[in-house]
XYZ file of C-alpha atoms in Angstrom:
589
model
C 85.679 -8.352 58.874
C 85.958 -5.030 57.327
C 83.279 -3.232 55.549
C 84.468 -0.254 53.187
C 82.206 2.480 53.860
C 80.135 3.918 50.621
C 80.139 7.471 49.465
C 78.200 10.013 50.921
C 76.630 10.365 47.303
C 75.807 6.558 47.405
C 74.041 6.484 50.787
C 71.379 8.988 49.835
C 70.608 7.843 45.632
C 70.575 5.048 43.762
C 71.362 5.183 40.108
C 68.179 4.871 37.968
C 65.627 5.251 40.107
C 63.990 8.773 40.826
C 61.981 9.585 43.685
C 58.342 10.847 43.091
C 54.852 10.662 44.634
C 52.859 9.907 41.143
C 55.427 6.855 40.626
C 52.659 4.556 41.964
C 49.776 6.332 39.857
C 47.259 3.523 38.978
C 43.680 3.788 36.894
C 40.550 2.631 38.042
C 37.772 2.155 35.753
C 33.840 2.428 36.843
C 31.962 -0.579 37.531
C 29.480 -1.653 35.162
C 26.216 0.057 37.045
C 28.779 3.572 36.827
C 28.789 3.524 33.223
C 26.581 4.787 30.620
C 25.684 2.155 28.295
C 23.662 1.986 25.147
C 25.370 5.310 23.704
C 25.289 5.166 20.173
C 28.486 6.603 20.089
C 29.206 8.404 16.476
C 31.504 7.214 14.201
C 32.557 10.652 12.296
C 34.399 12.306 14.776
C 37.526 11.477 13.163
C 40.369 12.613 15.704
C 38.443 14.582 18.010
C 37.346 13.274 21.320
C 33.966 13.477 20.781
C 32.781 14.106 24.346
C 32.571 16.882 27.290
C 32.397 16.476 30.689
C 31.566 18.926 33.801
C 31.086 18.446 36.970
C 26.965 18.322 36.123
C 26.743 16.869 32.599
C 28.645 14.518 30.199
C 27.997 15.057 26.789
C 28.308 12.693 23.948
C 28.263 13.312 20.223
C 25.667 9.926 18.970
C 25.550 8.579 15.030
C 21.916 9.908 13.635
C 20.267 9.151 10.574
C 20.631 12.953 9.235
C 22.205 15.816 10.440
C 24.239 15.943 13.854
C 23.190 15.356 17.261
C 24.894 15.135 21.085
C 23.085 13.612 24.101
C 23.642 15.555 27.379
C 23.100 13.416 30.676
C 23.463 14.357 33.975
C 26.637 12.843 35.803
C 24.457 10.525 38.082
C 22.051 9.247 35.816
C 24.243 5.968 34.451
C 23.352 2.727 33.475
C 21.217 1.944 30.777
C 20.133 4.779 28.461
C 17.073 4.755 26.928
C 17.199 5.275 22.868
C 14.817 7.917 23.200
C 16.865 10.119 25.473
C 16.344 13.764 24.133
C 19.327 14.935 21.924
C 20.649 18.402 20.992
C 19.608 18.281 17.428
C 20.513 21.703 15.982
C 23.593 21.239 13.143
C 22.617 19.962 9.594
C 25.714 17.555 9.415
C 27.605 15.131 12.091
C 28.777 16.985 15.329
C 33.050 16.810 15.416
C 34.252 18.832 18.665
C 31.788 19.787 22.266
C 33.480 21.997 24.785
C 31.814 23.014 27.959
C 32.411 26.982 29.186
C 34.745 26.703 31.527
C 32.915 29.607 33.771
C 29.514 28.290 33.123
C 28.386 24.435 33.770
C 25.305 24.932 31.729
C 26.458 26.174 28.580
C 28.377 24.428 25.860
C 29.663 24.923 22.519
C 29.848 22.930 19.611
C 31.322 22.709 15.947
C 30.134 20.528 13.174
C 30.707 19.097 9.680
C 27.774 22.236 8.679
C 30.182 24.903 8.802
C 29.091 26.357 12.125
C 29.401 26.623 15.937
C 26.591 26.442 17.986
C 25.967 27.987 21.368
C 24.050 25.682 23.640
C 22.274 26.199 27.257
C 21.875 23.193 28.810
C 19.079 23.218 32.244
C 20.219 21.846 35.473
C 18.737 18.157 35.517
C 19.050 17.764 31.486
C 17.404 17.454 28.634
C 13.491 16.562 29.211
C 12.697 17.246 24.947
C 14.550 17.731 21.948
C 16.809 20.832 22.001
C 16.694 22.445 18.565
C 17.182 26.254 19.064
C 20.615 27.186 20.055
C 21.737 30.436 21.876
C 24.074 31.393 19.294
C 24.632 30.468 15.997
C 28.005 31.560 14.703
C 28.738 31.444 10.801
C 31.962 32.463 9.622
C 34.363 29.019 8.718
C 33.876 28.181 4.837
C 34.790 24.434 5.558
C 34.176 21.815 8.425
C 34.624 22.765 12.138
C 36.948 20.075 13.199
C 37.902 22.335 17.124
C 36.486 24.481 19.398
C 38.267 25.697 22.505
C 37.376 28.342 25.116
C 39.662 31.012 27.073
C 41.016 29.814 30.151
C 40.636 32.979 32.458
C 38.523 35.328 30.020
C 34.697 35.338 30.127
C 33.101 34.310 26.458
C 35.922 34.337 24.544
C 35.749 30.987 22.070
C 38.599 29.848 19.570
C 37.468 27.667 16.612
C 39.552 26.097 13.947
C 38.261 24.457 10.589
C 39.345 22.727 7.470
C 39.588 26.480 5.745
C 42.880 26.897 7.471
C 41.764 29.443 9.775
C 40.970 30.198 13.629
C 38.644 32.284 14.227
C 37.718 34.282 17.373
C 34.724 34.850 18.917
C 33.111 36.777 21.215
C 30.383 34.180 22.294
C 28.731 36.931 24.191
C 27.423 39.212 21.376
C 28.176 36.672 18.764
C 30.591 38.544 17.091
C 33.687 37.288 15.190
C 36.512 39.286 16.514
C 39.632 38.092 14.556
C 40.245 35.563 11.703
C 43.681 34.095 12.235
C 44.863 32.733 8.966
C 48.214 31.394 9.690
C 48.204 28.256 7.836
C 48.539 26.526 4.815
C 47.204 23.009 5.517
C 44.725 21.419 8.151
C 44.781 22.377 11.486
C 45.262 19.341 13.847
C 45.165 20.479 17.090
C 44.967 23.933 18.922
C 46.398 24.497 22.571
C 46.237 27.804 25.543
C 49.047 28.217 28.094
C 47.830 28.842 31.501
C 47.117 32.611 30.658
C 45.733 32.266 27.729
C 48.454 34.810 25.866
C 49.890 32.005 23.647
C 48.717 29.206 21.839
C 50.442 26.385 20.274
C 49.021 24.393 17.042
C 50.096 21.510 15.047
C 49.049 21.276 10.807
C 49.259 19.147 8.268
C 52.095 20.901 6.989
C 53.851 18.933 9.767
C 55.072 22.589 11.398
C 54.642 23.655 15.185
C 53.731 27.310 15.407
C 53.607 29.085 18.348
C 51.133 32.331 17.979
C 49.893 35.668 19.878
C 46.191 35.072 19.924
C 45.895 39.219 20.184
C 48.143 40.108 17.277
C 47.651 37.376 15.357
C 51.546 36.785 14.614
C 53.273 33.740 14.978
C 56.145 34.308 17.590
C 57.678 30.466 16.853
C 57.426 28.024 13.920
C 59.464 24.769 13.526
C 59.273 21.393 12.386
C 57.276 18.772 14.357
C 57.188 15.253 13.803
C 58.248 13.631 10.499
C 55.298 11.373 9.691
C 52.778 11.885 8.116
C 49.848 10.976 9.799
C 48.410 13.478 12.762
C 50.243 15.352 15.512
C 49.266 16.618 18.440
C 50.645 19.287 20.619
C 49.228 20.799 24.064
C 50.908 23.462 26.636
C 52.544 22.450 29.720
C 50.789 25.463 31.961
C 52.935 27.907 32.851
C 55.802 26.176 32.312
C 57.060 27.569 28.922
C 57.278 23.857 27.148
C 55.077 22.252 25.021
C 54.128 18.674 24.528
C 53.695 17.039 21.330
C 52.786 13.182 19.838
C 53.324 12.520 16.175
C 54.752 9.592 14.329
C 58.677 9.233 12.779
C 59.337 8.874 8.982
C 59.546 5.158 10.234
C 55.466 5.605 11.123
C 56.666 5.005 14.665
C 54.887 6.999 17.529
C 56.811 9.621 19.412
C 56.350 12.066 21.871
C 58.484 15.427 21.546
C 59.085 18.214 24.652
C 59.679 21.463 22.940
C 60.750 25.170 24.306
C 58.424 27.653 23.324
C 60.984 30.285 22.364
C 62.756 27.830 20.584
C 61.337 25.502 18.079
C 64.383 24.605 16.063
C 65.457 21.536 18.349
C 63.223 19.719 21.070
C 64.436 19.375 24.195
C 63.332 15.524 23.834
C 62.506 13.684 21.387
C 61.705 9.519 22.432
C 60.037 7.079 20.466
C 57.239 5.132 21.915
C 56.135 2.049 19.884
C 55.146 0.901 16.187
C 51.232 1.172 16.718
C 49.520 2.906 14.100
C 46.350 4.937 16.335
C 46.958 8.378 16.865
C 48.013 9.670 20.213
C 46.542 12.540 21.917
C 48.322 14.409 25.190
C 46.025 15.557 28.194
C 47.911 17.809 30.618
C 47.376 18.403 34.527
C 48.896 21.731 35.553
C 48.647 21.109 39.081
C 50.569 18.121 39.358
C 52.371 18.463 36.028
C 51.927 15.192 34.869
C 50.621 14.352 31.239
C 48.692 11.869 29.837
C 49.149 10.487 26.335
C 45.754 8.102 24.657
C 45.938 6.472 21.704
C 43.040 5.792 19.244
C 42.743 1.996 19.389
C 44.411 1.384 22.153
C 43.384 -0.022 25.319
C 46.188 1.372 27.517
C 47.061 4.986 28.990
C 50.716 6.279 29.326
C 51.518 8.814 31.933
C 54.871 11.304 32.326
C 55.569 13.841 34.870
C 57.041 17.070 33.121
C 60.257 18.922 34.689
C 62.044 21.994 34.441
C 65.428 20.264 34.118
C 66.625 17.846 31.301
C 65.552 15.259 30.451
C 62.264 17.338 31.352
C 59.796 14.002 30.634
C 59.807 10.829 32.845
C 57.825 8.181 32.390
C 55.749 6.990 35.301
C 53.881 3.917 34.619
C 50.248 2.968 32.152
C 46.589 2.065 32.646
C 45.961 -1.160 30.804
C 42.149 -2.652 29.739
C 41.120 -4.482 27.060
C 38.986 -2.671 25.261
C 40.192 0.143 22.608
C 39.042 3.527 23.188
C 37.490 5.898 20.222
C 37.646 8.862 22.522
C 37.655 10.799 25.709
C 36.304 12.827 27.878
C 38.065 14.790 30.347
C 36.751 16.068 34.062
C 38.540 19.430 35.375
C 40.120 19.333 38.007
C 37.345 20.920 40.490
C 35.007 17.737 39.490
C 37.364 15.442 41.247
C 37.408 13.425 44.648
C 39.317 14.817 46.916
C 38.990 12.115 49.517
C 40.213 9.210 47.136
C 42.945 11.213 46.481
C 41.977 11.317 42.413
C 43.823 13.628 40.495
C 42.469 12.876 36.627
C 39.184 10.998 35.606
C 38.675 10.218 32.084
C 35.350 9.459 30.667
C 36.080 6.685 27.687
C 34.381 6.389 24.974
C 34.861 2.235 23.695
C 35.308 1.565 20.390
C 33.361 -2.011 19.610
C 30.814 -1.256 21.984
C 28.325 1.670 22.954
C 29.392 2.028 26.528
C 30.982 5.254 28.309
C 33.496 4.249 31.063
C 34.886 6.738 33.305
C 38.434 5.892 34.603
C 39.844 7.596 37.747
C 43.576 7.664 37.999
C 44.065 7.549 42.063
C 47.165 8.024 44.351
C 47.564 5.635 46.778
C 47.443 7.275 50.000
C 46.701 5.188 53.130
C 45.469 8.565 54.830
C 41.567 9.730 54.192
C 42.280 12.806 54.768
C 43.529 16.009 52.233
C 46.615 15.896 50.697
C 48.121 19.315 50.156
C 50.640 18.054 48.160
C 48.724 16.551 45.450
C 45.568 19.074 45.087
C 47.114 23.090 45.317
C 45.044 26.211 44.227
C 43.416 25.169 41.217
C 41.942 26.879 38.647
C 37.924 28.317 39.969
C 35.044 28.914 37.616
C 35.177 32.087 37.944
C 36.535 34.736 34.918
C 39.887 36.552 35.815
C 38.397 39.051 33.544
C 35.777 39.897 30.721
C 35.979 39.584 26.767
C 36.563 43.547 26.178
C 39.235 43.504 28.370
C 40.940 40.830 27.138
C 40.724 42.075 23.368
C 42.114 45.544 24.885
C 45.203 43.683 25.518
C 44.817 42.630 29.109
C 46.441 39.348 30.322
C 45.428 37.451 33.943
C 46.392 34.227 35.033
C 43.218 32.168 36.325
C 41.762 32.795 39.651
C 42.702 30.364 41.958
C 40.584 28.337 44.977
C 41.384 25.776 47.376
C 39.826 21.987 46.756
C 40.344 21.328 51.018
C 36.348 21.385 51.540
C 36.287 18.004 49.313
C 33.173 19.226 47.845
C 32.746 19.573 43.904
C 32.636 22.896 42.713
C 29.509 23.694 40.322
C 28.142 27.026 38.617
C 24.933 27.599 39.039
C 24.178 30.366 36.420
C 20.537 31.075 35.348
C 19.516 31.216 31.222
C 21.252 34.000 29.450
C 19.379 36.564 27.693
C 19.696 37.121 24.226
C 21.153 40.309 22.736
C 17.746 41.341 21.568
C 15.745 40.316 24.492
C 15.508 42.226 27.547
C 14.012 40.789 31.465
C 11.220 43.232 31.086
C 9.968 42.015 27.668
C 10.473 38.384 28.532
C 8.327 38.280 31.414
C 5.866 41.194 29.977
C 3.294 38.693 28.831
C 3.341 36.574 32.480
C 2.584 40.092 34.097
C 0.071 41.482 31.598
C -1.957 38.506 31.908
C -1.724 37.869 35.724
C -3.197 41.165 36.077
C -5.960 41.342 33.705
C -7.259 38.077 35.680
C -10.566 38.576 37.395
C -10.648 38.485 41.158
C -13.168 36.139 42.749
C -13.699 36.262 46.409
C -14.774 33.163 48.091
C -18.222 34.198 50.268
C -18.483 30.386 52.069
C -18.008 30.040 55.938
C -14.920 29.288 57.018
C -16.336 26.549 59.092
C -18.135 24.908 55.862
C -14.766 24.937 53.949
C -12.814 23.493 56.536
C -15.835 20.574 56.995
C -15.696 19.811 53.352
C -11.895 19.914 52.734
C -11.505 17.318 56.649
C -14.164 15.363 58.222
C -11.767 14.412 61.226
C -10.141 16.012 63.976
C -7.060 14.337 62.867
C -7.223 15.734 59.534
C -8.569 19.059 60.570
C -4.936 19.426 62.812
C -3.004 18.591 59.722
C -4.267 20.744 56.941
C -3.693 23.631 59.195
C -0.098 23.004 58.754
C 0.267 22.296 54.722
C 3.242 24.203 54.662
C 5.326 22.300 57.180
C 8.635 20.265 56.277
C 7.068 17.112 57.541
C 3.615 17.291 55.958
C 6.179 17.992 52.931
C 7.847 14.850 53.153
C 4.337 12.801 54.043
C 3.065 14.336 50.493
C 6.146 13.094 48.458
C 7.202 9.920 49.965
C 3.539 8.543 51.805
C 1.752 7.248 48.994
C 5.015 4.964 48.030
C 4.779 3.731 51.200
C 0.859 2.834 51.591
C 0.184 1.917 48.071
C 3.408 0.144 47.270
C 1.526 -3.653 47.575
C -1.713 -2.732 45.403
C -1.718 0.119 42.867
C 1.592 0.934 41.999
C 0.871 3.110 38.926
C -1.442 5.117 40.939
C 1.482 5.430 43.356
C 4.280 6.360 40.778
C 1.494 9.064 38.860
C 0.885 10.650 41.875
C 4.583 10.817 43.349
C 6.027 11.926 40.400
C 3.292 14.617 38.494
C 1.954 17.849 39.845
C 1.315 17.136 43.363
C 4.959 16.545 44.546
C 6.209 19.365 42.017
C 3.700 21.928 44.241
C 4.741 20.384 47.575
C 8.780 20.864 46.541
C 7.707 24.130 45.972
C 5.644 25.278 49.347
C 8.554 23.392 50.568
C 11.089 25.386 49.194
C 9.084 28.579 49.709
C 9.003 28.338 53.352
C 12.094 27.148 54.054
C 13.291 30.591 52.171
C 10.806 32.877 54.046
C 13.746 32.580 57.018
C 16.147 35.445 56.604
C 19.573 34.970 57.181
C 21.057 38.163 58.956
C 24.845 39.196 58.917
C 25.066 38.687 62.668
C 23.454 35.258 63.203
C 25.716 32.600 65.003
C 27.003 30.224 63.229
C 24.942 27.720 64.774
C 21.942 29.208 62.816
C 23.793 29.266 59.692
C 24.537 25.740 60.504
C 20.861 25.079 60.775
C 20.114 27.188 57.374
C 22.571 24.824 55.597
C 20.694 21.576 57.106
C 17.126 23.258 55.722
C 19.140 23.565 52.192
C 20.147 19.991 52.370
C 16.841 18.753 53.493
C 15.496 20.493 50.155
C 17.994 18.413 48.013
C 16.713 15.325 49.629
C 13.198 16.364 48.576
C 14.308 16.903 45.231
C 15.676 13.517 44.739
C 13.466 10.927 43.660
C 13.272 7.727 45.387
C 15.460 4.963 43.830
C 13.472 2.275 41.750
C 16.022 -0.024 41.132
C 18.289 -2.348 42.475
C 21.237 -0.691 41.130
C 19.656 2.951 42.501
C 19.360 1.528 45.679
C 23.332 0.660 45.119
C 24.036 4.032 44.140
C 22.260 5.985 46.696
C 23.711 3.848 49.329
C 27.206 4.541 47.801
C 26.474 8.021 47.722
C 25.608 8.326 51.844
C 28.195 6.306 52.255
C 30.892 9.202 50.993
C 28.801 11.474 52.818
C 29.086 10.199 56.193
C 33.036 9.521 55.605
C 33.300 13.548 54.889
C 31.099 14.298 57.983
C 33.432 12.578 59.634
C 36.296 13.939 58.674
C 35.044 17.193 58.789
C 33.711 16.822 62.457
C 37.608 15.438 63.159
C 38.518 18.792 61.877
C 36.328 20.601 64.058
C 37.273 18.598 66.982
C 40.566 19.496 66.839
C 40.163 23.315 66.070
C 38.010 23.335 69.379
C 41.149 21.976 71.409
C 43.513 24.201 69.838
C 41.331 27.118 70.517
C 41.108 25.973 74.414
C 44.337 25.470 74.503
C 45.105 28.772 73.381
C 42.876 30.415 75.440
C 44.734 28.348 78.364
C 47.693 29.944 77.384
C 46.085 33.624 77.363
C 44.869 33.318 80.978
C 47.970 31.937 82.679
C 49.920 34.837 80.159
C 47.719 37.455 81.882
C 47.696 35.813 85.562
């Protein structure tokens, strides 16, 4: 029998189906004990997403009596919060828009329904009162403050739009409004930076896309955007040149719109989505170019990878639940695990109940170990350059890093001072009064101190060596373990007050009295870094509860799998080193 042979053209493609690696894309939301429940989340954030997330803290705008108010937890402390958690309670009216500094982990900025944006710095292991006195307090919209967005590669520079028509500029340094921006004629929906920062895209009321020079305040591009007339949303694809838009038809049917940002006459697609009514917000991944549109309402996320060619938007697949979401939260791309190959997590807020989910959207990879191809250079916390050069006229792209350690990136920046304030002043009273202190020597034996302080050889061996790492760990974690049957609150009191605050720190302060010299091997370094680590473990309380206990175990769990794989790594560098030097002797035989 013969068989006709197919074309060439026929052998390698099949009609309709296009190859690519985020085809299989699938969400995975956080079991219960991962989430954060009993979040009065608020209910006057209108179209905003009403939450911020780092790779330390996730913040949360919450419904108050009066005034406006945002709870700030730390990433690991989920589960039940307690209604008394302390809140940043600083604006006279309901918080709309939080956006964490995108160079600094501990600060954060937020606009509310007052009129103002507020600068806040937020400690490393939260909130422990109220926080009521902002670092900056910056006064210059005449209505609401329904965004706030920060430069991507300059240091302190902070966009804010309001219900006045206007964006403002900031310079969140000095507190200084730099430029006023007034551009439009109706409510500003959304506001959107390319990867460089030098353009921004914004959608209105006025149902117009305008694309504008942030510098010179003139609008390069300016076209019409969707037809209906309920909210639009636009954000920039990177460095790509497009822009990405959601908006409803005359027909109040949703759409999604891929427009050229030298030409706004005509998009290069225009596709309808379906008849729901909530309105749809875009979230963009530069590194792997793929897009993520949430609705308000719904309980499903839609995903498209963008392209340079036509039809430049493909639709991949959608995470489905059944609960609607109010809001989101979004985690940059530094915050993200590596080793189960995650490329976006949302943080969602629910609608009907006061729970925040977070929602990892994984590639299926049967290999553990790092994919080049999904994580490149991404964007670092670290400023490509300051706020007076950027208002010069200077332009960077962001400064890039590599994600192959599999570790999360954090900042680790200490309080800023204020304008008026300088180190000397601030710590002026700690110094005058240390010194005006009255010394009082101690004339007792030696021999009658030590009797009174041990009254056993055993005891006399040990308090000679306070300052060890293992007398450390006896202080902290040995009255858990002898008292745990018969006086527990003695127990917790002592484990958790003064005592194991001043043995962290004799810890801490002889661990550090080891210098670390430019030409130690790296087998001391190695040894420096274990030190570090055992300091973390000392810093971490011991887990209480059942689902603790769960989450600790998780945690060594992921730890042990990157030891692994990073002692694989090192296994096979060692080889190809031998090998090479192999190859170097029998060269020079």
């Amino acid at each position: 029998m013969h068989i006709p042979k197919m074309p060439a053209q026929s052998q390698n493609t099949f009609r309709g189906i296009r190859s690519s690696k985020f085809r299989h894309v699938y969400g995975k939301g956080a079991r219960k004990e991962n989430c954060y429940e009993n979040v009065l989340i608020t209910q006057k954030a209108h179209d905003t997403a009403a939450c911020a997330v780092n790779p330390k803290f996730v913040a949360i705008a919450v419904e108050v009596a009066g005034g406006g108010a945002f709870i700030v937890l730390p990433l690991d402390k989920t589960g039940r919060i307690d209604i008394n958690t302390p809140k940043v309670t600083g604006h006279a009216g309901p918080v709309l828009d939080l956006k964490w500094c995108p160079f600094n982990d501990n600060l954060i900025a937020s606009g509310a329904d007052d009129c103002t944006i507020k600068l806040w710095h937020i400690p490393d292991g939260g909130l422990k009162a109220n926080l009521t006195e902002p670092l900056a307090d910056l006064q210059g919209h005449q209505r609401r403050v329904s965004i706030v967005e920060w430069h991507p590669t300059a240091e302190n520079v902070l966009f804010s739009a309001g219900y006045d028509y206007q964006i403002l500029v900031w310079d969140a340094r000095r507190g200084v409004l730099m430029q006023t921006l007034d551009l439009h004629t109706d409510v500003i929906y959304s506001l959107s930076l390319n990867r460089d920062g030098s353009r921004m895209a914004t959608t209105s009321r006025d149902k117009r896309l305008r694309i504008i020079d942030p510098l010179s305040g003139k609008v390069l591009q300016e076209g019409l955007c969707h037809e209906g007339s309920k909210a639009c949303k636009a954000v920039y694809c990177g460095d790509m040149g497009l822009v990405f838009t959601t908006g409803f038809s005359r027909f109040s049917d949703r759409q999604y719109g891929v427009w050229d940002e030298k030409n706004l006459n005509t998009p290069l697609r225009l596709d309808t989505i379906d008849s729901s009514s909530g309105v749809l917000t875009p979230f963009y991944d530069h590194d792997t170019r793929v897009v993520f549109v949430a609705g308000k309402g719904d309980g499903n996320i839609r995903y498209y990878e963008i392209t340079d060619s036509p039809p430049y938007c493909h639709f991949l697949s959608q995470y489905i639940s059944g609960e609607p979401q109010r809001g989101f939260g979004v985690m940059p791309k530094r915050g993200c695990k590596v080793s189960q190959c995650e490329i976006f997590r949302f943080y969602k807020l629910y609608a009907t109940k006061a729970i925040c989910e977070p929602i990892s959207m994984i590639v299926p990879r049967k290999s553990d170990q790092f994919q080049p191809d999904l994580y490149p250079d991404t964007a670092s916390p670290t400023p490509a350059m300051s706020a007076e050069e950027w208002f010069a006229g200077t332009t960077r792209g962001p400064v890039l890093m590599s994600m192959k350690t599999g570790m999360t990136i954090k900042t680790h920046r200490p309080l800023p001072l204020r304008p008026t304030e300088s180190s000397s002043d601030k710590n002026a009273d700690k110094k005058y009064a240390f010194l005006s202190r009255e010394t009082r020597a101690d004339y007792r034996p030696l021999e009658a101190s030590v009797k009174t302080s041990s009254s056993t050889d055993k005891d006399l061996k040990t308090s000679t060596n306070l300052d060890t790492k293992f007398q450390a760990l006896q202080k902290l974690w040995g009255c858990n373990v002898k008292n745990m049957g018969d006086n527990k609150e003695q127990c917790s009191t002592n484990s958790s007050g003064i005592e194991s605050e001043k043995t962290y720190t004799s810890t801490k302060n002889t661990i550090n009295k080891m210098n670390i010299k430019s030409g130690d091997s790296p087998h001391k370094l190695t040894s420096y870094a274990m030190q570090e680590k055992e300091i973390e473990i000392l810093e971490k309380p011991s887990p209480k509860t059942e689902s603790e206990l769960r989450r600790a175990y998780t945690a060594q769990c992921e730890e042990l799998k990157l030891l692994r794989r990073q002692l694989i790594i090192k296994d096979r560098r060692i080889h190809e080193l031998e090998d090479q030097l192999n190859q170097f002797k029998t060269h020079h035989k």
